[in-house]
Short mmCIF file of N, CA and C in Angstrom, two decimals:
data_model
loop_
_atom_site.label_atom_id
_atom_site.label_comp_id
_atom_site.label_asym_id
_atom_site.label_seq_id
_atom_site.Cartn_x
_atom_site.Cartn_y
_atom_site.Cartn_z
N UNK A 1 92.33 184.35 -81.73
CA UNK A 1 92.98 185.66 -81.77
C UNK A 1 94.48 185.49 -81.99
N UNK A 2 95.04 186.44 -82.66
CA UNK A 2 96.48 186.41 -82.94
C UNK A 2 97.27 186.52 -81.64
N UNK A 3 98.30 185.69 -81.52
CA UNK A 3 99.11 185.67 -80.32
C UNK A 3 100.59 185.64 -80.66
N UNK A 4 101.37 186.25 -79.79
CA UNK A 4 102.82 186.20 -79.86
C UNK A 4 103.35 185.74 -78.51
N UNK A 5 104.32 184.85 -78.54
CA UNK A 5 104.93 184.35 -77.32
C UNK A 5 106.43 184.41 -77.45
N UNK A 6 107.08 185.11 -76.52
CA UNK A 6 108.53 185.20 -76.50
C UNK A 6 109.11 184.11 -75.60
N UNK A 7 110.32 183.71 -75.92
CA UNK A 7 111.04 182.77 -75.08
C UNK A 7 112.53 182.97 -75.28
N UNK A 8 113.32 182.36 -74.42
CA UNK A 8 114.77 182.38 -74.57
C UNK A 8 115.51 183.34 -73.67
N UNK A 9 114.79 184.14 -72.90
CA UNK A 9 115.46 185.04 -71.99
C UNK A 9 116.10 184.30 -70.84
N UNK A 10 116.90 185.02 -70.09
CA UNK A 10 117.58 184.43 -68.96
C UNK A 10 118.73 185.29 -68.50
N UNK A 11 119.64 184.67 -67.79
CA UNK A 11 120.81 185.35 -67.24
C UNK A 11 122.03 185.09 -68.11
N UNK A 12 122.75 186.15 -68.43
CA UNK A 12 123.99 186.04 -69.18
C UNK A 12 125.05 186.94 -68.55
N UNK A 13 126.29 186.56 -68.72
CA UNK A 13 127.39 187.41 -68.28
C UNK A 13 127.70 188.47 -69.33
N UNK A 14 128.30 189.58 -68.92
CA UNK A 14 128.76 190.54 -69.93
C UNK A 14 129.65 189.86 -70.97
N UNK A 15 129.40 190.18 -72.22
CA UNK A 15 130.10 189.54 -73.31
C UNK A 15 129.47 188.25 -73.79
N UNK A 16 128.48 187.76 -73.08
CA UNK A 16 127.82 186.53 -73.44
C UNK A 16 126.73 186.71 -74.47
N UNK A 17 125.99 185.62 -74.70
CA UNK A 17 124.97 185.60 -75.75
C UNK A 17 123.70 184.93 -75.26
N UNK A 18 122.60 185.34 -75.87
CA UNK A 18 121.31 184.69 -75.72
C UNK A 18 120.61 184.71 -77.07
N UNK A 19 119.68 183.79 -77.25
CA UNK A 19 118.87 183.76 -78.46
C UNK A 19 117.40 183.79 -78.06
N UNK A 20 116.71 184.84 -78.45
CA UNK A 20 115.30 184.99 -78.14
C UNK A 20 114.46 184.52 -79.33
N UNK A 21 113.30 183.98 -79.02
CA UNK A 21 112.36 183.55 -80.05
C UNK A 21 111.02 184.23 -79.83
N UNK A 22 110.34 184.49 -80.93
CA UNK A 22 108.99 185.05 -80.92
C UNK A 22 108.15 184.20 -81.85
N UNK A 23 107.22 183.46 -81.29
CA UNK A 23 106.40 182.55 -82.08
C UNK A 23 104.97 183.08 -82.17
N UNK A 24 104.44 183.09 -83.38
CA UNK A 24 103.12 183.64 -83.65
C UNK A 24 102.12 182.54 -83.96
N UNK A 25 100.87 182.80 -83.63
CA UNK A 25 99.78 181.91 -83.99
C UNK A 25 98.51 182.72 -84.18
N UNK A 26 97.53 182.13 -84.86
CA UNK A 26 96.22 182.74 -84.98
C UNK A 26 95.89 183.35 -86.33
N UNK A 27 96.88 183.55 -87.17
CA UNK A 27 96.65 184.08 -88.51
C UNK A 27 97.10 183.02 -89.50
N UNK A 28 96.18 182.52 -90.28
CA UNK A 28 96.48 181.45 -91.21
C UNK A 28 97.16 181.98 -92.46
N UNK A 29 98.28 181.40 -92.81
CA UNK A 29 98.97 181.65 -94.06
C UNK A 29 99.24 183.13 -94.32
N UNK A 30 99.55 183.85 -93.27
CA UNK A 30 99.90 185.26 -93.38
C UNK A 30 100.98 185.58 -92.37
N UNK A 31 101.92 186.39 -92.76
CA UNK A 31 103.04 186.74 -91.91
C UNK A 31 103.18 188.25 -91.83
N UNK A 32 103.36 188.73 -90.62
CA UNK A 32 103.48 190.16 -90.38
C UNK A 32 104.93 190.55 -90.14
N UNK A 33 105.23 191.80 -90.43
CA UNK A 33 106.49 192.36 -89.96
C UNK A 33 106.52 192.32 -88.44
N UNK A 34 107.70 192.14 -87.89
CA UNK A 34 107.86 191.99 -86.44
C UNK A 34 108.93 192.95 -85.94
N UNK A 35 108.64 193.58 -84.83
CA UNK A 35 109.62 194.39 -84.14
C UNK A 35 109.97 193.81 -82.79
N UNK A 36 111.16 194.10 -82.35
CA UNK A 36 111.59 193.77 -80.99
C UNK A 36 111.79 195.06 -80.21
N UNK A 37 111.31 195.07 -78.98
CA UNK A 37 111.43 196.19 -78.08
C UNK A 37 111.96 195.70 -76.75
N UNK A 38 112.51 196.60 -75.97
CA UNK A 38 112.92 196.25 -74.63
C UNK A 38 112.63 197.40 -73.68
N UNK A 39 112.51 197.06 -72.41
CA UNK A 39 112.23 198.07 -71.41
C UNK A 39 112.97 197.72 -70.12
N UNK A 40 113.84 198.61 -69.71
CA UNK A 40 114.52 198.47 -68.45
C UNK A 40 113.72 199.18 -67.36
N UNK A 41 113.88 198.78 -66.10
CA UNK A 41 113.14 199.44 -65.02
C UNK A 41 113.38 200.95 -65.00
N UNK A 42 112.30 201.71 -64.97
CA UNK A 42 112.40 203.15 -64.91
C UNK A 42 112.76 203.83 -66.21
N UNK A 43 112.82 203.09 -67.30
CA UNK A 43 113.20 203.67 -68.58
C UNK A 43 112.08 203.50 -69.61
N UNK A 44 112.15 204.32 -70.63
CA UNK A 44 111.19 204.26 -71.73
C UNK A 44 111.39 202.98 -72.53
N UNK A 45 110.30 202.46 -73.06
CA UNK A 45 110.41 201.31 -73.96
C UNK A 45 111.17 201.70 -75.22
N UNK A 46 112.11 200.87 -75.59
CA UNK A 46 113.03 201.17 -76.67
C UNK A 46 112.85 200.16 -77.80
N UNK A 47 112.61 200.65 -79.01
CA UNK A 47 112.60 199.78 -80.16
C UNK A 47 114.01 199.45 -80.58
N UNK A 48 114.30 198.17 -80.79
CA UNK A 48 115.68 197.78 -81.05
C UNK A 48 115.88 197.07 -82.39
N UNK A 49 114.84 196.47 -82.95
CA UNK A 49 115.03 195.79 -84.22
C UNK A 49 113.70 195.56 -84.92
N UNK A 50 113.77 195.30 -86.22
CA UNK A 50 112.58 195.14 -87.05
C UNK A 50 112.92 194.24 -88.21
N UNK A 51 111.95 193.44 -88.61
CA UNK A 51 112.13 192.59 -89.78
C UNK A 51 110.84 192.57 -90.59
N UNK A 52 110.96 192.67 -91.89
CA UNK A 52 109.80 192.66 -92.76
C UNK A 52 109.18 191.27 -92.80
N UNK A 53 107.99 191.19 -93.36
CA UNK A 53 107.27 189.93 -93.38
C UNK A 53 108.02 188.82 -94.11
N UNK A 54 108.76 189.18 -95.13
CA UNK A 54 109.53 188.21 -95.90
C UNK A 54 110.90 187.93 -95.30
N UNK A 55 111.34 188.78 -94.40
CA UNK A 55 112.69 188.70 -93.89
C UNK A 55 113.71 189.44 -94.72
N UNK A 56 113.27 190.06 -95.79
CA UNK A 56 114.19 190.71 -96.71
C UNK A 56 114.81 191.98 -96.14
N UNK A 57 114.04 192.70 -95.34
CA UNK A 57 114.50 193.98 -94.80
C UNK A 57 114.62 193.88 -93.29
N UNK A 58 115.71 194.41 -92.77
CA UNK A 58 115.93 194.44 -91.33
C UNK A 58 116.44 195.80 -90.90
N UNK A 59 116.25 196.10 -89.63
CA UNK A 59 116.65 197.38 -89.08
C UNK A 59 117.07 197.19 -87.64
N UNK A 60 118.05 197.99 -87.20
CA UNK A 60 118.54 197.92 -85.83
C UNK A 60 118.72 199.31 -85.26
N UNK A 61 118.41 199.44 -83.99
CA UNK A 61 118.73 200.66 -83.28
C UNK A 61 120.24 200.76 -83.09
N UNK A 62 120.72 201.98 -82.99
CA UNK A 62 122.16 202.19 -82.81
C UNK A 62 122.69 201.49 -81.56
N UNK A 63 121.86 201.38 -80.55
CA UNK A 63 122.29 200.79 -79.30
C UNK A 63 122.62 199.31 -79.41
N UNK A 64 122.11 198.64 -80.44
CA UNK A 64 122.33 197.20 -80.58
C UNK A 64 122.98 196.82 -81.90
N UNK A 65 123.10 197.74 -82.81
CA UNK A 65 123.63 197.43 -84.13
C UNK A 65 125.05 196.86 -84.02
N UNK A 66 125.29 195.79 -84.75
CA UNK A 66 126.57 195.12 -84.70
C UNK A 66 126.67 194.05 -83.65
N UNK A 67 125.70 194.01 -82.73
CA UNK A 67 125.71 193.01 -81.66
C UNK A 67 124.51 192.07 -81.74
N UNK A 68 123.37 192.58 -82.17
CA UNK A 68 122.15 191.78 -82.24
C UNK A 68 121.82 191.49 -83.71
N UNK A 69 121.20 190.34 -83.94
CA UNK A 69 120.80 189.95 -85.29
C UNK A 69 119.38 189.42 -85.27
N UNK A 70 118.53 189.97 -86.13
CA UNK A 70 117.16 189.52 -86.24
C UNK A 70 117.02 188.63 -87.47
N UNK A 71 116.20 187.60 -87.36
CA UNK A 71 115.96 186.69 -88.47
C UNK A 71 114.58 186.07 -88.29
N UNK A 72 114.11 185.38 -89.32
CA UNK A 72 112.82 184.71 -89.17
C UNK A 72 112.77 183.43 -89.98
N UNK A 73 111.93 182.53 -89.52
CA UNK A 73 111.65 181.29 -90.21
C UNK A 73 110.13 181.19 -90.30
N UNK A 74 109.59 181.61 -91.42
CA UNK A 74 108.14 181.67 -91.54
C UNK A 74 107.48 180.30 -91.52
N UNK A 75 108.21 179.27 -91.93
CA UNK A 75 107.67 177.92 -91.85
C UNK A 75 107.40 177.52 -90.40
N UNK A 76 108.14 178.10 -89.48
CA UNK A 76 107.96 177.83 -88.06
C UNK A 76 107.20 178.94 -87.34
N UNK A 77 106.75 179.94 -88.08
CA UNK A 77 106.03 181.08 -87.50
C UNK A 77 106.84 181.76 -86.40
N UNK A 78 108.13 181.86 -86.61
CA UNK A 78 109.02 182.31 -85.55
C UNK A 78 109.99 183.37 -86.05
N UNK A 79 110.19 184.38 -85.23
CA UNK A 79 111.22 185.39 -85.43
C UNK A 79 112.23 185.25 -84.29
N UNK A 80 113.49 185.37 -84.63
CA UNK A 80 114.56 185.23 -83.65
C UNK A 80 115.29 186.54 -83.46
N UNK A 81 115.83 186.72 -82.28
CA UNK A 81 116.75 187.82 -82.03
C UNK A 81 117.97 187.24 -81.31
N UNK A 82 119.08 187.23 -82.01
CA UNK A 82 120.34 186.76 -81.45
C UNK A 82 121.02 187.93 -80.76
N UNK A 83 121.30 187.77 -79.48
CA UNK A 83 121.94 188.81 -78.68
C UNK A 83 123.38 188.38 -78.40
N UNK A 84 124.33 189.11 -78.94
CA UNK A 84 125.74 188.83 -78.72
C UNK A 84 126.41 190.01 -78.04
N UNK A 85 127.58 189.75 -77.49
CA UNK A 85 128.37 190.80 -76.84
C UNK A 85 127.52 191.59 -75.84
N UNK A 86 126.82 190.87 -75.01
CA UNK A 86 125.86 191.51 -74.12
C UNK A 86 126.55 192.41 -73.09
N UNK A 87 125.85 193.48 -72.77
CA UNK A 87 126.29 194.46 -71.80
C UNK A 87 125.26 194.56 -70.68
N UNK A 88 125.67 194.99 -69.49
CA UNK A 88 124.69 195.15 -68.41
C UNK A 88 123.52 196.04 -68.80
N UNK A 89 123.76 197.06 -69.60
CA UNK A 89 122.68 197.95 -70.02
C UNK A 89 121.68 197.31 -70.97
N UNK A 90 121.96 196.09 -71.42
CA UNK A 90 120.99 195.35 -72.21
C UNK A 90 119.91 194.70 -71.34
N UNK A 91 120.06 194.75 -70.06
CA UNK A 91 119.10 194.16 -69.14
C UNK A 91 117.72 194.79 -69.30
N UNK A 92 116.70 193.97 -69.33
CA UNK A 92 115.34 194.47 -69.42
C UNK A 92 114.39 193.37 -69.86
N UNK A 93 113.14 193.74 -69.98
CA UNK A 93 112.14 192.83 -70.53
C UNK A 93 112.07 193.06 -72.03
N UNK A 94 112.19 191.99 -72.78
CA UNK A 94 112.20 192.06 -74.24
C UNK A 94 110.86 191.58 -74.78
N UNK A 95 110.28 192.39 -75.65
CA UNK A 95 108.98 192.11 -76.24
C UNK A 95 109.08 192.02 -77.75
N UNK A 96 108.35 191.12 -78.34
CA UNK A 96 108.13 191.18 -79.77
C UNK A 96 106.73 191.72 -80.05
N UNK A 97 106.57 192.33 -81.20
CA UNK A 97 105.31 192.95 -81.57
C UNK A 97 105.09 192.82 -83.06
N UNK A 98 103.84 192.63 -83.45
CA UNK A 98 103.47 192.44 -84.84
C UNK A 98 102.91 193.71 -85.44
N UNK A 99 103.31 193.97 -86.67
CA UNK A 99 102.97 195.18 -87.40
C UNK A 99 102.10 194.77 -88.60
N UNK A 100 100.80 194.84 -88.43
CA UNK A 100 99.88 194.38 -89.48
C UNK A 100 100.01 195.15 -90.78
N UNK A 101 100.28 196.42 -90.69
CA UNK A 101 100.23 197.30 -91.85
C UNK A 101 101.60 197.74 -92.35
N UNK A 102 102.65 197.15 -91.81
CA UNK A 102 104.02 197.45 -92.22
C UNK A 102 104.33 198.94 -92.10
N UNK A 103 103.94 199.51 -90.97
CA UNK A 103 104.17 200.93 -90.71
C UNK A 103 105.23 201.19 -89.65
N UNK A 104 105.76 200.13 -89.08
CA UNK A 104 106.64 200.28 -87.92
C UNK A 104 108.13 200.26 -88.21
N UNK A 105 108.52 200.55 -89.42
CA UNK A 105 109.94 200.53 -89.78
C UNK A 105 110.79 201.37 -88.86
N UNK A 106 110.27 202.49 -88.42
CA UNK A 106 111.02 203.38 -87.53
C UNK A 106 110.86 203.04 -86.06
N UNK A 107 110.27 201.90 -85.78
CA UNK A 107 110.21 201.34 -84.42
C UNK A 107 109.43 202.21 -83.44
N UNK A 108 108.37 202.80 -83.91
CA UNK A 108 107.44 203.49 -83.02
C UNK A 108 106.48 202.47 -82.44
N UNK A 109 106.41 202.37 -81.14
CA UNK A 109 105.60 201.35 -80.50
C UNK A 109 104.13 201.44 -80.90
N UNK A 110 103.63 202.65 -81.13
CA UNK A 110 102.24 202.84 -81.49
C UNK A 110 101.85 202.27 -82.84
N UNK A 111 102.81 201.92 -83.66
CA UNK A 111 102.52 201.35 -84.97
C UNK A 111 102.34 199.83 -84.92
N UNK A 112 102.52 199.23 -83.78
CA UNK A 112 102.44 197.78 -83.65
C UNK A 112 101.11 197.38 -83.01
N UNK A 113 100.53 196.31 -83.53
CA UNK A 113 99.16 195.95 -83.21
C UNK A 113 99.03 194.86 -82.15
N UNK A 114 99.99 193.97 -82.08
CA UNK A 114 99.94 192.84 -81.16
C UNK A 114 101.27 192.72 -80.45
N UNK A 115 101.21 192.40 -79.17
CA UNK A 115 102.40 192.31 -78.34
C UNK A 115 102.44 190.99 -77.58
N UNK A 116 103.63 190.46 -77.44
CA UNK A 116 103.82 189.31 -76.59
C UNK A 116 103.91 189.71 -75.13
N UNK A 117 104.06 188.72 -74.28
CA UNK A 117 104.09 188.94 -72.84
C UNK A 117 105.44 189.41 -72.33
N UNK A 118 106.47 189.21 -73.10
CA UNK A 118 107.81 189.62 -72.73
C UNK A 118 108.63 188.49 -72.13
N UNK A 119 109.94 188.60 -72.27
CA UNK A 119 110.86 187.66 -71.66
C UNK A 119 112.01 188.46 -71.04
N UNK A 120 112.38 188.09 -69.83
CA UNK A 120 113.38 188.84 -69.08
C UNK A 120 114.79 188.46 -69.53
N UNK A 121 115.60 189.48 -69.79
CA UNK A 121 117.02 189.31 -70.06
C UNK A 121 117.79 190.05 -68.98
N UNK A 122 118.67 189.35 -68.31
CA UNK A 122 119.49 189.96 -67.27
C UNK A 122 120.96 189.71 -67.59
N UNK A 123 121.73 190.77 -67.63
CA UNK A 123 123.16 190.68 -67.93
C UNK A 123 123.92 191.20 -66.71
N UNK A 124 124.63 190.32 -66.06
CA UNK A 124 125.40 190.70 -64.88
C UNK A 124 126.48 189.67 -64.63
N UNK A 125 127.46 190.07 -63.83
CA UNK A 125 128.53 189.16 -63.45
C UNK A 125 128.13 188.27 -62.30
#
């Protein structure tokens, strides 16, 4: 079965950086568009970034635009999310999700078919 595994979360200070990874397995010689989402305690899950299967197209939510960068290395079956200039409000569980049909450009969670387990990001002094 297709699987996604996130890694790279942890504790960062405000203004600091983290690099998250999302590694996929289970689909031979095929690459899906990937979205990143996050969820803070008591808040709605928020779509924050998206990358097409080729890496040619990317999208960012206003809340992270200019601070986060999405990229992918298909040879490694991995999508990355670089988090820079972190703020306390960036704290939450970060999930990657696969979009089999390339319908999730607008970051609607219901358009994504597979989800990773999540990785915790905490931003505090």
